Amino acid sequence: MKQELLSRAECTAMRGIAILAIVLHNYCHFIGKIVKENEYQFFTSNNDRLWHALTNPDELLPVHLLSYFGHYGVPVFLFLSGFGLVKKYEKNERIEELKNGSLQSFNPSILQFLKYNYLKLLRMLIVGFSLFIIVDMLTPGRFQFHWYNVVAQLAMYINVLPEPDRIIWPGIYWFFGLMIQLYIIYRLLLYRRNSWWVVGLIAICWLLQAFCDPEGETLNRLRYNSIGGMLPFGLGIMFARVSNKETDSFLPRNTLFPTEKQWVWWLTAILSIALTFAMCYSFQAWFWVPVVIIIGTIALVKIMPKWMLSVITWIGSISAAMFVAHPIARKLFITVAWKQDIYDGLMLYVIATIALSWAVKQIIDRIPSPKL
């Protein structure tokens, strides 16, 4: 029996790594004196502060690194989303035809596909957003919500509005608007089409960003939307298609990754870390850091000891709930860090986030799943 290039457990573990990075990042970068990330724009000043933190390390270095690099959990999620779409909607087609000898395929209409995936996202968003606005209203520093922005958030088009970083609250919920855009692109342009379409879209999206002002609002708007997320999403699609071809044929296992030797994965992980640091200092290279992050994350799950992999896999299994729940815990515990007890606040935040995520998952699981 052929084995997948990435097993289901390894994909779940990658989700676990990604959500931990995002959760920790979204706490650390709210602390005023900590190095800020280059996520939507490329600020040389942030790189200078990172270099200063690296060359003058102190007890806050881990917090600096989590703040600066933690947002790269998002490209890992986008990669896994593209990977999962192909496995669900393109792989199943061949399996059913082989089993049934039928020409009928799993081919949902555009409206069916978008309705299903919108409702799937809404199940998570409505629970997390409802709980967050209650906590936000009951705690100091509440956000001034406007009805039209709330509608835009729930309808998942808020990303395209002006100044998205000022109107999306909590900020991490921009991801839902990004995902619905990528679902539309996949179903309209990429579904069952040649992978050169994916390559072409990645190239177009890169070119649209490459000539922007690194610190300008245009780049900020582009990276809040599908143009900024197409690279990791497209890589997931292409990776899954290579995996499908390999497992559907009699090719030797792991043609893409031709060896299971642990030293290869260790070397890959180390090189990925080094390249990530090096590439973040060049504007053009910075666009391609997600590729290195994804490869490094794959290597990481391949070299993890079993006990650690099981823990990370469990975290990955509640990653959807953790994604929508952690802003609630952050709102409650960020004040501890603001009082200079950074690691105390971080520990309390992590514990509360895990417990709250488990509870939120119970609520989400009780909402009827959409049917395709």
Coordinates of N, CA, C and O in Angstrom, one line a residue, residues 116 118-131 154 176 320-321 324 358-371:
Y116 N -21.0 25.7 0.8 CA -20.5 24.8 1.8 C -19.3 25.3 2.5 O -19.3 25.3 3.8
Y118 N -18.3 28.5 2.8 CA -18.6 29.7 3.6 C -19.3 29.3 4.9 O -18.9 29.8 6.0
L119 N -20.2 28.3 4.9 CA -20.9 27.9 6.1 C -19.9 27.2 7.0 O -20.0 27.3 8.3
K120 N -19.0 26.5 6.5 CA -17.9 25.8 7.3 C -17.1 26.8 8.0 O -16.8 26.6 9.2
L121 N -16.7 27.9 7.4 CA -16.0 28.9 8.1 C -16.8 29.7 9.1 O -16.4 30.1 10.1
L122 N -18.1 29.9 8.7 CA -19.0 30.7 9.6 C -19.2 30.0 10.9 O -19.4 30.6 11.9
R123 N -19.3 28.6 10.9 CA -19.4 27.9 12.1 C -18.4 28.3 13.1 O -18.7 28.4 14.3
M124 N -17.2 28.4 12.7 CA -16.1 28.8 13.6 C -16.1 30.3 13.9 O -16.0 30.7 15.1
L125 N -16.3 31.1 12.9 CA -16.3 32.5 13.1 C -17.4 33.0 14.1 O -17.1 33.8 15.0
I126 N -18.6 32.6 13.9 CA -19.7 33.1 14.7 C -19.6 32.8 16.2 O -19.9 33.6 17.0
V127 N -19.0 31.6 16.5 CA -18.8 31.3 17.9 C -17.7 32.1 18.5 O -17.9 32.8 19.5
G128 N -16.6 32.2 17.8 CA -15.4 33.0 18.3 C -15.8 34.5 18.4 O -15.5 35.1 19.4
F129 N -16.4 35.0 17.4 CA -16.7 36.4 17.3 C -17.7 36.8 18.4 O -17.6 37.8 19.0
S130 N -18.7 36.0 18.6 CA -19.8 36.2 19.6 C -19.2 36.3 21.0 O -19.4 37.2 21.8
L131 N -18.3 35.3 21.3 CA -17.7 35.3 22.6 C -16.8 36.5 22.8 O -16.7 37.1 23.9
L154 N -18.8 39.2 9.1 CA -19.6 38.0 9.0 C -19.8 37.5 7.6 O -19.9 36.3 7.3
F176 N -10.5 34.8 7.7 CA -11.7 34.2 7.1 C -12.0 34.9 5.8 O -12.4 34.2 4.8
A320 N -8.7 24.8 14.9 CA -9.7 25.7 14.4 C -10.3 26.4 15.6 O -10.5 27.7 15.5
A321 N -10.6 25.7 16.7 CA -11.2 26.4 17.9 C -10.2 27.3 18.5 O -10.5 28.4 19.0
V324 N -10.0 30.8 16.7 CA -11.0 31.8 17.0 C -11.1 32.1 18.5 O -11.7 33.2 18.8
W358 N -10.7 24.2 24.0 CA -11.4 22.9 24.1 C -12.9 23.2 24.3 O -13.7 22.5 23.7
A359 N -13.2 24.2 25.1 CA -14.6 24.5 25.4 C -15.3 25.0 24.1 O -16.4 24.6 23.8
V360 N -14.6 25.9 23.4 CA -15.1 26.4 22.1 C -15.4 25.3 21.1 O -16.4 25.3 20.4
K361 N -14.5 24.3 21.1 CA -14.6 23.2 20.2 C -15.9 22.4 20.5 O -16.6 22.0 19.5
Q362 N -16.2 22.3 21.8 CA -17.5 21.6 22.1 C -18.7 22.4 21.6 O -19.7 21.7 21.1
I363 N -18.6 23.7 21.6 CA -19.8 24.5 21.1 C -19.8 24.3 19.5 O -20.9 24.1 19.0
I364 N -18.7 24.5 18.9 CA -18.6 24.4 17.4 C -19.2 23.0 16.9 O -19.9 22.9 16.0
D365 N -18.7 22.0 17.7 CA -19.1 20.6 17.3 C -20.6 20.4 17.4 O -21.2 19.4 16.8
R366 N -21.3 21.2 18.2 CA -22.8 21.0 18.4 C -23.6 21.8 17.3 O -24.8 21.7 17.3
I367 N -22.9 22.6 16.5 CA -23.5 23.3 15.4 C -23.6 22.4 14.2 O -22.6 21.8 13.8
P368 N -24.7 22.2 13.6 CA -24.8 21.2 12.5 C -23.8 21.6 11.4 O -23.7 22.8 11.0
S369 N -23.1 20.6 10.9 CA -22.2 20.8 9.8 C -22.9 21.0 8.5 O -23.9 20.4 8.2
P370 N -22.4 21.9 7.6 CA -23.0 22.1 6.3 C -22.8 20.8 5.5 O -21.9 20.0 5.7
K371 N -23.7 20.6 4.6 CA -23.7 19.4 3.7 C -23.4 19.8 2.3 O -23.9 20.8 1.8

